Amino acid sequence: MFVSDQAVGGINPATIGRRVAAIGHHHRAHGYPAPTAQPDAGRLAEVLAGIRAEHGGAKRRKRPADAAVLQAMLAAVEGDGLRARRDRAILAIGMAAALRRSEIVALALDHVALVPEGLRLTIARSKTDRTGAGAVIAIPEGARIRPKALLLGWMAAAGHRDGPLFRRLTRKDALTDQPMSDRAIARLVQSHAAAAGYDPALFGGHSLRAGFITEGAAQGATIFKLQEVSRHKSVQVLSDYVRDAELFRDHAGARFL
């Protein structure tokens, strides 16, 4: 059976489920019943359930770059040249605005507005923004991570007046007019995590976004205030981060263990 072969080949159960759904869509589009509508569909459902039970396991998340981790990463960025200034700004803004790596590389200069309290950052389009309505995120000036100061430092050093906010640099650190790739963001996070003494394999582009949510929850921010920044459509997803951050807060066994 197709799904069994996929599981034996090490394919993730969620991916197998999506492939079954895609096959069903293709069948229906050509006038044929989907596999899940066949007389023996019950057998398929049983096999899929067995695969999920045996191979599903817990979701593996990248480690959040919370405030302490991010400060260590920022401190490990050496020098004050273009690359150092750019990387510090990416780390700080990515975490402070809970950005996905695709959102970081899509930022343009005209998406940034300076205000006395900090920054107003416009996200023109995101993964969950299907209509392209956009969103505006407030970023406080900050006294520890200082996202506004680090971003202004990069903008002043780069000197570009329009186009992509975070640009690719040549091997000799010359500025180009090309935006960075989202994979470059993941490599950047891993590189600076390693420089700060962490295992880079535990980190990725999502670590910045997860770091804001995790740290915000740990500092007592409500799930609704977190959602204002993260723009999650589902409160359930956010609640998982909050639960992780509060595992030891007011623990039932704290007074007798």
PDB file of C-alpha atoms in Angstrom:
ATOM      1  CA  MET A   1       0.000   0.000   0.000  1.00  0.00           C
ATOM      2  CA  PHE A   2       1.228   3.499  -0.889  1.00  0.00           C
ATOM      3  CA  VAL A   3       0.929   4.933   2.624  1.00  0.00           C
ATOM      4  CA  SER A   4       2.785   1.977   4.150  1.00  0.00           C
ATOM      5  CA  ASP A   5       5.644   2.389   1.684  1.00  0.00           C
ATOM      6  CA  GLN A   6       5.810   6.084   2.542  1.00  0.00           C
ATOM      7  CA  ALA A   7       6.025   5.343   6.262  1.00  0.00           C
ATOM      8  CA  VAL A   8       8.735   2.717   5.748  1.00  0.00           C
ATOM      9  CA  GLY A   9      10.638   5.311   3.730  1.00  0.00           C
ATOM     10  CA  GLY A  10      10.683   7.633   6.743  1.00  0.00           C
ATOM     11  CA  ILE A  11       8.118  10.153   5.517  1.00  0.00           C
ATOM     12  CA  ASN A  12       6.465  12.173   8.290  1.00  0.00           C
ATOM     13  CA  PRO A  13       2.856  11.076   9.035  1.00  0.00           C
ATOM     14  CA  ALA A  14       1.571  14.620   8.476  1.00  0.00           C
ATOM     15  CA  THR A  15       3.229  14.680   5.051  1.00  0.00           C
ATOM     16  CA  ILE A  16       1.689  11.309   4.189  1.00  0.00           C
ATOM     17  CA  GLY A  17      -1.729  12.663   5.144  1.00  0.00           C
ATOM     18  CA  ARG A  18      -1.248  15.692   2.894  1.00  0.00           C
ATOM     19  CA  ARG A  19      -0.203  13.447   0.013  1.00  0.00           C
ATOM     20  CA  VAL A  20      -3.289  11.273   0.452  1.00  0.00           C
ATOM     21  CA  ALA A  21      -5.421  14.428   0.406  1.00  0.00           C
ATOM     22  CA  ALA A  22      -3.666  15.652  -2.743  1.00  0.00           C
ATOM     23  CA  ILE A  23      -4.235  12.303  -4.461  1.00  0.00           C
ATOM     24  CA  GLY A  24      -7.903  12.488  -3.502  1.00  0.00           C
ATOM     25  CA  HIS A  25      -8.181  16.003  -4.922  1.00  0.00           C
ATOM     26  CA  HIS A  26      -6.568  14.863  -8.181  1.00  0.00           C
ATOM     27  CA  HIS A  27      -8.975  11.925  -8.442  1.00  0.00           C
ATOM     28  CA  ARG A  28     -12.039  14.108  -7.897  1.00  0.00           C
ATOM     29  CA  ALA A  29     -10.805  16.707 -10.382  1.00  0.00           C
ATOM     30  CA  HIS A  30     -10.767  14.007 -13.064  1.00  0.00           C
ATOM     31  CA  GLY A  31     -14.134  12.516 -12.203  1.00  0.00           C
ATOM     32  CA  TYR A  32     -12.981   9.584 -10.095  1.00  0.00           C
ATOM     33  CA  PRO A  33     -13.824   8.871  -6.445  1.00  0.00           C
ATOM     34  CA  ALA A  34     -11.056   9.647  -3.976  1.00  0.00           C
ATOM     35  CA  PRO A  35      -9.302   6.730  -2.236  1.00  0.00           C
ATOM     36  CA  THR A  36     -11.005   7.788   0.997  1.00  0.00           C
ATOM     37  CA  ALA A  37     -14.386   7.291  -0.717  1.00  0.00           C
ATOM     38  CA  GLN A  38     -13.653   3.764  -1.956  1.00  0.00           C
ATOM     39  CA  PRO A  39     -15.468   0.739  -0.468  1.00  0.00           C
ATOM     40  CA  ASP A  40     -12.293  -0.307   1.366  1.00  0.00           C
ATOM     41  CA  ALA A  41     -11.548   3.205   2.666  1.00  0.00           C
ATOM     42  CA  GLY A  42     -11.875   1.908   6.217  1.00  0.00           C
ATOM     43  CA  ARG A  43      -8.701  -0.107   5.726  1.00  0.00           C
ATOM     44  CA  LEU A  44      -6.856   3.011   4.556  1.00  0.00           C
ATOM     45  CA  ALA A  45      -8.048   4.924   7.621  1.00  0.00           C
ATOM     46  CA  GLU A  46      -6.824   2.132   9.907  1.00  0.00           C
ATOM     47  CA  VAL A  47      -3.389   2.099   8.286  1.00  0.00           C
ATOM     48  CA  LEU A  48      -3.081   5.889   8.533  1.00  0.00           C
ATOM     49  CA  ALA A  49      -4.089   5.785  12.205  1.00  0.00           C
ATOM     50  CA  GLY A  50      -1.484   3.099  12.850  1.00  0.00           C
ATOM     51  CA  ILE A  51       1.214   5.139  11.142  1.00  0.00           C
ATOM     52  CA  ARG A  52       0.355   8.200  13.217  1.00  0.00           C
ATOM     53  CA  ALA A  53       0.401   6.143  16.412  1.00  0.00           C
ATOM     54  CA  GLU A  54       3.741   4.507  15.624  1.00  0.00           C
ATOM     55  CA  HIS A  55       5.636   7.315  13.942  1.00  0.00           C
ATOM     56  CA  GLY A  56       3.842  10.504  14.959  1.00  0.00           C
ATOM     57  CA  GLY A  57       5.615  11.370  18.177  1.00  0.00           C
ATOM     58  CA  ALA A  58       5.889  14.833  19.624  1.00  0.00           C
ATOM     59  CA  LYS A  59       6.474  17.851  17.436  1.00  0.00           C
ATOM     60  CA  ARG A  60      10.121  18.835  17.299  1.00  0.00           C
ATOM     61  CA  ARG A  61      10.468  22.564  17.712  1.00  0.00           C
ATOM     62  CA  LYS A  62      13.530  24.693  17.323  1.00  0.00           C
ATOM     63  CA  ARG A  63      14.770  26.164  20.577  1.00  0.00           C
ATOM     64  CA  PRO A  64      13.362  29.636  21.238  1.00  0.00           C
ATOM     65  CA  ALA A  65      15.850  32.493  21.287  1.00  0.00           C
ATOM     66  CA  ASP A  66      14.436  34.077  24.433  1.00  0.00           C
ATOM     67  CA  ALA A  67      15.814  37.284  25.944  1.00  0.00           C
ATOM     68  CA  ALA A  68      18.828  35.668  27.617  1.00  0.00           C
ATOM     69  CA  VAL A  69      19.740  33.632  24.546  1.00  0.00           C
ATOM     70  CA  LEU A  70      19.292  36.573  22.197  1.00  0.00           C
ATOM     71  CA  GLN A  71      21.416  38.866  24.347  1.00  0.00           C
ATOM     72  CA  ALA A  72      24.166  36.239  24.320  1.00  0.00           C
ATOM     73  CA  MET A  73      23.908  35.943  20.540  1.00  0.00           C
ATOM     74  CA  LEU A  74      24.055  39.719  20.090  1.00  0.00           C
ATOM     75  CA  ALA A  75      27.099  39.939  22.340  1.00  0.00           C
ATOM     76  CA  ALA A  76      28.815  37.234  20.278  1.00  0.00           C
ATOM     77  CA  VAL A  77      28.517  39.199  17.020  1.00  0.00           C
ATOM     78  CA  GLU A  78      32.045  40.493  16.451  1.00  0.00           C
ATOM     79  CA  GLY A  79      33.035  43.829  14.973  1.00  0.00           C
ATOM     80  CA  ASP A  80      31.104  46.883  13.886  1.00  0.00           C
ATOM     81  CA  GLY A  81      31.143  46.517  10.112  1.00  0.00           C
ATOM     82  CA  LEU A  82      28.198  46.173   7.749  1.00  0.00           C
ATOM     83  CA  ARG A  83      27.693  42.456   8.340  1.00  0.00           C
ATOM     84  CA  ALA A  84      27.851  42.780  12.112  1.00  0.00           C
ATOM     85  CA  ARG A  85      25.396  45.687  12.142  1.00  0.00           C
ATOM     86  CA  ARG A  86      23.022  43.914   9.767  1.00  0.00           C
ATOM     87  CA  ASP A  87      23.092  40.661  11.711  1.00  0.00           C
ATOM     88  CA  ARG A  88      22.478  42.369  15.054  1.00  0.00           C
ATOM     89  CA  ALA A  89      19.529  44.252  13.583  1.00  0.00           C
ATOM     90  CA  ILE A  90      18.045  41.075  12.093  1.00  0.00           C
ATOM     91  CA  LEU A  91      18.329  39.187  15.373  1.00  0.00           C
ATOM     92  CA  ALA A  92      16.793  42.025  17.372  1.00  0.00           C
ATOM     93  CA  ILE A  93      13.979  42.932  14.971  1.00  0.00           C
ATOM     94  CA  GLY A  94      13.171  39.306  14.177  1.00  0.00           C
ATOM     95  CA  MET A  95      12.671  38.566  17.854  1.00  0.00           C
ATOM     96  CA  ALA A  96      11.065  41.888  18.860  1.00  0.00           C
ATOM     97  CA  ALA A  97       8.388  41.604  16.161  1.00  0.00           C
ATOM     98  CA  ALA A  98       7.988  37.799  16.364  1.00  0.00           C
ATOM     99  CA  LEU A  99       8.716  37.579  12.648  1.00  0.00           C
ATOM    100  CA  ARG A 100       8.816  34.540  10.435  1.00  0.00           C
ATOM    101  CA  ARG A 101      11.998  34.349   8.391  1.00  0.00           C
ATOM    102  CA  SER A 102       9.999  34.969   5.195  1.00  0.00           C
ATOM    103  CA  GLU A 103       8.664  38.169   6.768  1.00  0.00           C
ATOM    104  CA  ILE A 104      12.157  39.344   7.712  1.00  0.00           C
ATOM    105  CA  VAL A 105      13.459  39.111   4.155  1.00  0.00           C
ATOM    106  CA  ALA A 106      10.286  40.727   2.750  1.00  0.00           C
ATOM    107  CA  LEU A 107      10.717  43.902   4.810  1.00  0.00           C
ATOM    108  CA  ALA A 108      11.384  47.100   2.872  1.00  0.00           C
ATOM    109  CA  LEU A 109      12.630  50.456   4.087  1.00  0.00           C
ATOM    110  CA  ASP A 110       9.209  52.035   3.688  1.00  0.00           C
ATOM    111  CA  HIS A 111       7.797  49.417   6.062  1.00  0.00           C
ATOM    112  CA  VAL A 112       9.642  51.077   8.952  1.00  0.00           C
ATOM    113  CA  ALA A 113       8.246  54.125  10.740  1.00  0.00           C
ATOM    114  CA  LEU A 114      10.143  55.798  13.575  1.00  0.00           C
ATOM    115  CA  VAL A 115       8.021  56.984  16.495  1.00  0.00           C
ATOM    116  CA  PRO A 116       9.049  58.361  19.915  1.00  0.00           C
ATOM    117  CA  GLU A 117       8.094  55.095  21.635  1.00  0.00           C
ATOM    118  CA  GLY A 118      10.083  52.919  19.235  1.00  0.00           C
ATOM    119  CA  LEU A 119       9.108  51.564  15.818  1.00  0.00           C
ATOM    120  CA  ARG A 120       5.985  50.833  13.823  1.00  0.00           C
ATOM    121  CA  LEU A 121       6.684  47.943  11.482  1.00  0.00           C
ATOM    122  CA  THR A 122       4.365  47.142   8.588  1.00  0.00           C
ATOM    123  CA  ILE A 123       4.098  43.492   7.560  1.00  0.00           C
ATOM    124  CA  ALA A 124       2.789  43.733   4.010  1.00  0.00           C
ATOM    125  CA  ARG A 125       1.964  40.043   3.665  1.00  0.00           C
ATOM    126  CA  SER A 126       2.468  36.955   5.773  1.00  0.00           C
ATOM    127  CA  LYS A 127       1.854  33.218   5.810  1.00  0.00           C
ATOM    128  CA  THR A 128      -1.587  33.547   7.401  1.00  0.00           C
ATOM    129  CA  ASP A 129      -2.578  36.788   5.646  1.00  0.00           C
ATOM    130  CA  ARG A 130      -4.218  35.310   2.564  1.00  0.00           C
ATOM    131  CA  THR A 131      -5.869  38.559   1.464  1.00  0.00           C
ATOM    132  CA  GLY A 132      -2.757  40.720   1.736  1.00  0.00           C
ATOM    133  CA  ALA A 133      -4.410  43.083   4.203  1.00  0.00           C
ATOM    134  CA  GLY A 134      -1.124  43.573   6.037  1.00  0.00           C
ATOM    135  CA  ALA A 135      -0.513  44.336   9.696  1.00  0.00           C
ATOM    136  CA  VAL A 136       1.276  46.962  11.765  1.00  0.00           C
ATOM    137  CA  ILE A 137       3.380  45.869  14.726  1.00  0.00           C
ATOM    138  CA  ALA A 138       4.588  48.128  17.516  1.00  0.00           C
ATOM    139  CA  ILE A 139       8.160  47.572  18.701  1.00  0.00           C
ATOM    140  CA  PRO A 140       9.160  49.368  21.922  1.00  0.00           C
ATOM    141  CA  GLU A 141      12.521  51.132  21.910  1.00  0.00           C
ATOM    142  CA  GLY A 142      13.792  48.766  24.586  1.00  0.00           C
ATOM    143  CA  ALA A 143      16.563  49.082  27.154  1.00  0.00           C
ATOM    144  CA  ARG A 144      18.163  45.626  26.939  1.00  0.00           C
ATOM    145  CA  ILE A 145      17.927  44.241  23.411  1.00  0.00           C
ATOM    146  CA  ARG A 146      17.381  47.754  21.960  1.00  0.00           C
ATOM    147  CA  PRO A 147      15.857  46.770  18.596  1.00  0.00           C
ATOM    148  CA  LYS A 148      15.318  50.367  17.462  1.00  0.00           C
ATOM    149  CA  ALA A 149      18.917  51.410  18.092  1.00  0.00           C
ATOM    150  CA  LEU A 150      20.305  48.326  16.374  1.00  0.00           C
ATOM    151  CA  LEU A 151      18.075  48.813  13.337  1.00  0.00           C
ATOM    152  CA  LEU A 152      19.023  52.479  13.046  1.00  0.00           C
ATOM    153  CA  GLY A 153      22.685  51.482  13.287  1.00  0.00           C
ATOM    154  CA  TRP A 154      22.281  49.141  10.322  1.00  0.00           C
ATOM    155  CA  MET A 155      20.307  51.657   8.268  1.00  0.00           C
ATOM    156  CA  ALA A 156      22.880  54.393   8.863  1.00  0.00           C
ATOM    157  CA  ALA A 157      25.783  52.124   7.924  1.00  0.00           C
ATOM    158  CA  ALA A 158      24.080  50.717   4.818  1.00  0.00           C
ATOM    159  CA  GLY A 159      22.887  54.114   3.619  1.00  0.00           C
ATOM    160  CA  HIS A 160      20.248  52.758   1.228  1.00  0.00           C
ATOM    161  CA  ARG A 161      17.113  54.862   0.820  1.00  0.00           C
ATOM    162  CA  ASP A 162      14.624  52.391  -0.615  1.00  0.00           C
ATOM    163  CA  GLY A 163      14.113  48.745  -1.482  1.00  0.00           C
ATOM    164  CA  PRO A 164      14.801  45.721   0.741  1.00  0.00           C
ATOM    165  CA  LEU A 165      15.580  46.543   4.358  1.00  0.00           C
ATOM    166  CA  PHE A 166      17.955  43.635   4.932  1.00  0.00           C
ATOM    167  CA  ARG A 167      20.201  43.059   1.933  1.00  0.00           C
ATOM    168  CA  ARG A 168      22.619  40.420   0.827  1.00  0.00           C
ATOM    169  CA  LEU A 169      26.302  41.236   1.246  1.00  0.00           C
ATOM    170  CA  THR A 170      29.138  40.009  -0.931  1.00  0.00           C
ATOM    171  CA  ARG A 171      31.935  37.884   0.496  1.00  0.00           C
ATOM    172  CA  LYS A 172      33.878  41.102   0.969  1.00  0.00           C
ATOM    173  CA  ASP A 173      30.916  42.622   2.824  1.00  0.00           C
ATOM    174  CA  ALA A 174      29.931  44.991   0.037  1.00  0.00           C
ATOM    175  CA  LEU A 175      26.247  45.930  -0.012  1.00  0.00           C
ATOM    176  CA  THR A 176      24.097  44.614  -2.870  1.00  0.00           C
ATOM    177  CA  ASP A 177      20.582  45.603  -3.902  1.00  0.00           C
ATOM    178  CA  GLN A 178      19.312  42.034  -3.451  1.00  0.00           C
ATOM    179  CA  PRO A 179      17.209  40.903  -0.482  1.00  0.00           C
ATOM    180  CA  MET A 180      18.441  38.034   1.640  1.00  0.00           C
ATOM    181  CA  SER A 181      16.891  34.585   1.286  1.00  0.00           C
ATOM    182  CA  ASP A 182      14.856  33.033   4.072  1.00  0.00           C
ATOM    183  CA  ARG A 183      17.408  30.218   4.281  1.00  0.00           C
ATOM    184  CA  ALA A 184      20.106  32.813   4.902  1.00  0.00           C
ATOM    185  CA  ILE A 185      18.157  33.948   7.969  1.00  0.00           C
ATOM    186  CA  ALA A 186      18.151  30.402   9.357  1.00  0.00           C
ATOM    187  CA  ARG A 187      21.898  30.071   8.750  1.00  0.00           C
ATOM    188  CA  LEU A 188      22.506  33.456  10.365  1.00  0.00           C
ATOM    189  CA  VAL A 189      20.634  32.448  13.523  1.00  0.00           C
ATOM    190  CA  GLN A 190      22.488  29.143  13.734  1.00  0.00           C
ATOM    191  CA  SER A 191      25.855  30.805  13.169  1.00  0.00           C
ATOM    192  CA  HIS A 192      25.397  33.322  15.969  1.00  0.00           C
ATOM    193  CA  ALA A 193      23.923  30.687  18.271  1.00  0.00           C
ATOM    194  CA  ALA A 194      27.115  28.665  17.792  1.00  0.00           C
ATOM    195  CA  ALA A 195      29.252  31.754  18.412  1.00  0.00           C
ATOM    196  CA  ALA A 196      27.390  32.269  21.695  1.00  0.00           C
ATOM    197  CA  GLY A 197      28.176  28.707  22.782  1.00  0.00           C
ATOM    198  CA  TYR A 198      24.883  26.996  21.921  1.00  0.00           C
ATOM    199  CA  ASP A 199      24.332  23.922  19.777  1.00  0.00           C
ATOM    200  CA  PRO A 200      23.403  25.421  16.379  1.00  0.00           C
ATOM    201  CA  ALA A 201      21.362  22.345  15.439  1.00  0.00           C
ATOM    202  CA  LEU A 202      18.807  23.343  18.086  1.00  0.00           C
ATOM    203  CA  PHE A 203      18.154  26.717  16.451  1.00  0.00           C
ATOM    204  CA  GLY A 204      16.657  27.956  13.210  1.00  0.00           C
ATOM    205  CA  GLY A 205      14.859  30.878  11.639  1.00  0.00           C
ATOM    206  CA  HIS A 206      11.772  30.193  13.771  1.00  0.00           C
ATOM    207  CA  SER A 207      13.802  30.591  16.973  1.00  0.00           C
ATOM    208  CA  LEU A 208      13.434  34.384  16.868  1.00  0.00           C
ATOM    209  CA  ARG A 209       9.638  34.279  16.586  1.00  0.00           C
ATOM    210  CA  ALA A 210       9.365  31.546  19.205  1.00  0.00           C
ATOM    211  CA  GLY A 211      11.731  33.482  21.460  1.00  0.00           C
ATOM    212  CA  PHE A 212       9.432  36.500  21.630  1.00  0.00           C
ATOM    213  CA  ILE A 213       6.366  34.399  22.409  1.00  0.00           C
ATOM    214  CA  THR A 214       8.154  32.286  25.010  1.00  0.00           C
ATOM    215  CA  GLU A 215       9.764  35.267  26.743  1.00  0.00           C
ATOM    216  CA  GLY A 216       6.559  37.300  26.628  1.00  0.00           C
ATOM    217  CA  ALA A 217       4.621  34.443  28.222  1.00  0.00           C
ATOM    218  CA  ALA A 218       7.296  33.986  30.881  1.00  0.00           C
ATOM    219  CA  GLN A 219       7.084  37.706  31.709  1.00  0.00           C
ATOM    220  CA  GLY A 220       3.320  37.481  32.214  1.00  0.00           C
ATOM    221  CA  ALA A 221       1.983  38.887  28.938  1.00  0.00           C
ATOM    222  CA  THR A 222      -1.569  37.778  28.230  1.00  0.00           C
ATOM    223  CA  ILE A 223      -2.213  35.497  25.306  1.00  0.00           C
ATOM    224  CA  PHE A 224      -4.133  38.295  23.595  1.00  0.00           C
ATOM    225  CA  LYS A 225      -1.231  40.766  23.867  1.00  0.00           C
ATOM    226  CA  LEU A 226       1.084  38.090  22.493  1.00  0.00           C
ATOM    227  CA  GLN A 227      -1.334  37.551  19.619  1.00  0.00           C
ATOM    228  CA  GLU A 228      -1.204  41.265  18.737  1.00  0.00           C
ATOM    229  CA  VAL A 229       2.458  40.834  17.864  1.00  0.00           C
ATOM    230  CA  SER A 230       2.615  37.229  16.659  1.00  0.00           C
ATOM    231  CA  ARG A 231      -0.590  37.529  14.577  1.00  0.00           C
ATOM    232  CA  HIS A 232      -1.448  33.876  15.175  1.00  0.00           C
ATOM    233  CA  LYS A 233      -4.904  33.045  13.883  1.00  0.00           C
ATOM    234  CA  SER A 234      -5.237  30.208  16.383  1.00  0.00           C
ATOM    235  CA  VAL A 235      -5.078  30.868  20.111  1.00  0.00           C
ATOM    236  CA  GLN A 236      -4.461  27.126  20.540  1.00  0.00           C
ATOM    237  CA  VAL A 237      -1.031  27.390  18.916  1.00  0.00           C
ATOM    238  CA  LEU A 238      -0.110  30.274  21.198  1.00  0.00           C
ATOM    239  CA  SER A 239      -1.400  28.443  24.253  1.00  0.00           C
ATOM    240  CA  ASP A 240       1.213  25.724  23.688  1.00  0.00           C
ATOM    241  CA  TYR A 241       3.992  28.302  24.074  1.00  0.00           C
ATOM    242  CA  VAL A 242       2.343  29.792  27.158  1.00  0.00           C
ATOM    243  CA  ARG A 243       1.971  26.340  28.696  1.00  0.00           C
ATOM    244  CA  ASP A 244       5.673  25.621  28.141  1.00  0.00           C
ATOM    245  CA  ALA A 245       6.669  28.936  29.723  1.00  0.00           C
ATOM    246  CA  GLU A 246       4.482  28.338  32.780  1.00  0.00           C
ATOM    247  CA  LEU A 247       5.298  24.687  33.477  1.00  0.00           C
ATOM    248  CA  PHE A 248       6.923  25.507  36.814  1.00  0.00           C
ATOM    249  CA  ARG A 249       4.900  28.603  37.744  1.00  0.00           C
ATOM    250  CA  ASP A 250       2.617  27.896  40.738  1.00  0.00           C
ATOM    251  CA  HIS A 251       3.427  24.205  40.372  1.00  0.00           C
ATOM    252  CA  ALA A 252       1.048  21.944  42.288  1.00  0.00           C
ATOM    253  CA  GLY A 253       3.951  20.242  44.018  1.00  0.00           C
ATOM    254  CA  ALA A 254       6.042  23.318  44.794  1.00  0.00           C
ATOM    255  CA  ARG A 255       5.071  23.372  48.491  1.00  0.00           C
ATOM    256  CA  PHE A 256       5.663  19.740  49.321  1.00  0.00           C
ATOM    257  CA  LEU A 257       8.204  18.237  46.907  1.00  0.00           C
TER     258      LEU A 257
END
